XYZ file of C-alpha atoms in Angstrom:
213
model
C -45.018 -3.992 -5.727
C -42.499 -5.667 -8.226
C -39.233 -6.331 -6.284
C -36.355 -5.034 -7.674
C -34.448 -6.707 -10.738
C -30.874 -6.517 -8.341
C -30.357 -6.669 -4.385
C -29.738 -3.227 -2.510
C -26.644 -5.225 -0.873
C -23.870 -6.711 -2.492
C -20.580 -7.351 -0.969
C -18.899 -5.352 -3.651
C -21.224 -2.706 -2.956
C -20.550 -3.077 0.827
C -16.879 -3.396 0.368
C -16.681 -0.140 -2.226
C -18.658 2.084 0.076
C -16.736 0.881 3.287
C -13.464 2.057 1.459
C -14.478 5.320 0.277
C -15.732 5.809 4.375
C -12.422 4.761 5.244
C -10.691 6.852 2.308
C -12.436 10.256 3.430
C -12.636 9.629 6.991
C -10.124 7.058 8.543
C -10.533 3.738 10.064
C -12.490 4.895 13.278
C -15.277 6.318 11.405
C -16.611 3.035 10.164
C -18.795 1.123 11.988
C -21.684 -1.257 10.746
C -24.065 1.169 12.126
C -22.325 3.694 10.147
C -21.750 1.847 7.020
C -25.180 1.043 6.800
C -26.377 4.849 7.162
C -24.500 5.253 4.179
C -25.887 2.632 2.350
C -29.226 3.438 3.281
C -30.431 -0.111 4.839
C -30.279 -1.347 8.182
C -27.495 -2.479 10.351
C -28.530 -6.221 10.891
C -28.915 -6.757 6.664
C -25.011 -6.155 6.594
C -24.438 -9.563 8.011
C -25.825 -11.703 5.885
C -22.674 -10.817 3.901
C -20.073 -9.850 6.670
C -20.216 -11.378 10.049
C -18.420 -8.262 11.872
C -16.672 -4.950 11.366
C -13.724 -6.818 11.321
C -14.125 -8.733 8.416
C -15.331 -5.791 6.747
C -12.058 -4.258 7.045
C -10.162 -7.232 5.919
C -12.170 -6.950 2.803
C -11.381 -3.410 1.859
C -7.722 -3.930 2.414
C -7.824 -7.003 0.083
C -9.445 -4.225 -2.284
C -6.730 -2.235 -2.102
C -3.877 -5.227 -2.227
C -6.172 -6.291 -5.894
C -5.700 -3.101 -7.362
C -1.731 -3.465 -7.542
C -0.308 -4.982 -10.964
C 1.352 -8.138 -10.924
C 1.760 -8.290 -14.648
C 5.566 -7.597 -14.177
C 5.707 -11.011 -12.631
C 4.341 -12.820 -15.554
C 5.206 -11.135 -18.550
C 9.043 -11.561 -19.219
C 10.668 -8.870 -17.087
C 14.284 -9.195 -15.658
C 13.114 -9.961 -11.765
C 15.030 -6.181 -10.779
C 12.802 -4.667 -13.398
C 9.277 -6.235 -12.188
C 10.327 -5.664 -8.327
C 10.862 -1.819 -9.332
C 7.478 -1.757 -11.778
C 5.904 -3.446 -8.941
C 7.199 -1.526 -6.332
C 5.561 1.901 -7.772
C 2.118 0.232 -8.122
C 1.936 -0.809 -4.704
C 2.507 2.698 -3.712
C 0.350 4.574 -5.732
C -2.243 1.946 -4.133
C -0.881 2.752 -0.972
C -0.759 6.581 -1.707
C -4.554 6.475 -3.175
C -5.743 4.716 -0.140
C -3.430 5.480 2.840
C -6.281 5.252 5.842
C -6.248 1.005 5.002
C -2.736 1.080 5.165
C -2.197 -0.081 9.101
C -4.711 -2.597 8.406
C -2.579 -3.612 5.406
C 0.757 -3.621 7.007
C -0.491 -6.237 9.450
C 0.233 -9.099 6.714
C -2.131 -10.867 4.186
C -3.628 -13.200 7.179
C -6.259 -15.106 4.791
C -6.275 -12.212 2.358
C -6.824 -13.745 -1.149
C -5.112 -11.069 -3.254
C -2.715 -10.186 -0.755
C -1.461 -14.194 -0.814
C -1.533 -13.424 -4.620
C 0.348 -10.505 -4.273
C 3.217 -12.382 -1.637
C 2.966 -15.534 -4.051
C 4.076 -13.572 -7.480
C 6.895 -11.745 -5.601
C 8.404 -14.886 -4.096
C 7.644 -17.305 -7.091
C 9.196 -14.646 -8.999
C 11.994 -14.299 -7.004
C 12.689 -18.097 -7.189
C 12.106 -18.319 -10.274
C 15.228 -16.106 -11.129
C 17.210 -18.352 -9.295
C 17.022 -16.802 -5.562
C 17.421 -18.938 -2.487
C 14.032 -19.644 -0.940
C 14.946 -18.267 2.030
C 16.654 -15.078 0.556
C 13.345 -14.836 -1.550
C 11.525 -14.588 1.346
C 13.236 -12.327 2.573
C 12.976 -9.532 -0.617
C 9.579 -9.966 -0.406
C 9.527 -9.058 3.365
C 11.985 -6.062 2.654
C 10.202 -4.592 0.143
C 7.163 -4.700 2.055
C 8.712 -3.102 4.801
C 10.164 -0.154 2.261
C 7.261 0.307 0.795
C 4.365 0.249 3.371
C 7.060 2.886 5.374
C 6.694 4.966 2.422
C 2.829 5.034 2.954
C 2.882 5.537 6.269
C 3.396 9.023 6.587
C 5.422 12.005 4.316
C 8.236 13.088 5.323
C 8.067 16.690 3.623
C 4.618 17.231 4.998
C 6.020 16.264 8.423
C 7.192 20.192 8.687
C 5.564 23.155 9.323
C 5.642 25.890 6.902
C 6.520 28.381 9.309
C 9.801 30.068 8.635
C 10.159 31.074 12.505
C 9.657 27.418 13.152
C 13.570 26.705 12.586
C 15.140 28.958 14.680
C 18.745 28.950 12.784
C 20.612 29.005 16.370
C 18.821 26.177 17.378
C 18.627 24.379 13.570
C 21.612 25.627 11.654
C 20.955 23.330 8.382
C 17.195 23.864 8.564
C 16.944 27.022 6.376
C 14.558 26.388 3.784
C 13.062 22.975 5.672
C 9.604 25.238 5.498
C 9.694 24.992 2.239
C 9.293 21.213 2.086
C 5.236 20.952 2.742
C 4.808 22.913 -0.267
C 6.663 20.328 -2.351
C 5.457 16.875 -0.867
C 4.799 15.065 -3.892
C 7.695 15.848 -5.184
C 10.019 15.382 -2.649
C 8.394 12.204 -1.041
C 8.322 10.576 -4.742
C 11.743 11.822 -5.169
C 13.097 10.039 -1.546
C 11.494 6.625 -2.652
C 12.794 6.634 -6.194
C 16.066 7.465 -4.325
C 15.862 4.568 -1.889
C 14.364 1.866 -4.375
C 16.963 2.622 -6.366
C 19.152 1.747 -3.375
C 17.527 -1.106 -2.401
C 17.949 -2.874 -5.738
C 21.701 -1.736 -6.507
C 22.040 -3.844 -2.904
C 19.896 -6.933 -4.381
C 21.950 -6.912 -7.827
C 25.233 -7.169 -6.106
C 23.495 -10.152 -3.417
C 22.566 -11.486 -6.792
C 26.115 -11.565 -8.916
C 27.212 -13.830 -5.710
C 24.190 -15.983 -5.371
C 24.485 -16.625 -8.922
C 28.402 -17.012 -8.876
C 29.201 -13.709 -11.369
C 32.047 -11.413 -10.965
């Protein structure tokens, strides 16, 4: 029998399949003996490319960390203007792939694009004539913003049960069933509203670092 022109593993292959598992079914679904079920081989062959679940796991989030733009960072933009353009393509890879996102919010560790991602942020921000230090420290903030933003919605944190908010017990919580219904819009809404915030804060840090006004 003529053996087949391509290997039935690769570690993209391996690393796109774990992700969709993890996508459609959360983090404790996938183990190797799982993984390879869906792959249709057997459990051992998944080591010659990954030594443990583990590092399987570190490899999808990297996935998802490679799949935000960094163009902003390299292409001319005033540094406010790539930190919000970069900003809302973290999210939506955040959004598209929430499951990874405790994984993610752990730190790059030896991540490649993750350190890519941390390295055009803060060379960026120095680059624009931030402190080191206070360059760090945007890139640590808006990490913490927006991997918040992923973790959870707020809208679809409550029920849409009208009987749910009692007004003698919730006076101001009228039409809070109404939220589920518009998540999208409201959760897209609150982080526009807060990035906005965030950056109005950083401008005015910025006029005194850079000795305007």
């Amino acid at each position: 029998m003529a053996r087949p022109r391509k290997p039935l593993l690769s570690t993209d292959r391996i690393v796109e399949t774990a992700r969709a598992l993890v996508d459609a079914e959360g983090l404790a679904t996938l183990s190797t003996r799982r993984l390879a079920a869906e792959l249709g081989v057997s459990g051992p062959s998944l080591y010659n490319h990954f030594r443990t679940k583990d590092e399987i796991l570190e490899a999808v989030a990297d996935s998802v960390s490679a799949q935000v733009d960094l163009s902003m960072f390299e292409d001319g933009r005033a540094w406010r203007t790539a930190l919000h353009d970069w900003a809302l393509s973290y999210r939506t890879a955040l959004r598209d792939h929430p499951n990874i996102v405790p994984v993610l919010a752990q730190g790059p560790g030896r991540r490649p694009a993750g350190l890519r991602l941390a390295d055009a942020v803060y060379g960026a921000m120095v680059d624009a004539g931030w402190p080191p230090a206070q360059a760090t420290s945007i890139g640590a903030l808006m990490r913490y913003f927006i991997m918040g933003s992923a973790l959870g919605s707020f809208a679809g944190g409550f029920v849409d049960d009208v009987s749910a908010y009692d007004p003698a017990d919730y006076p101001h919580l009228g039409q809070a069933h109404l939220l589920a219904e518009r998540q999208e819009k409201i959760d897209e809404r609150a982080f526009e509203t807060g990035l906005r915030a965030l950056l109005d804060g950083l401008s005015q840090q910025y006029e005194q670092v850079r000795g305007v006004g």
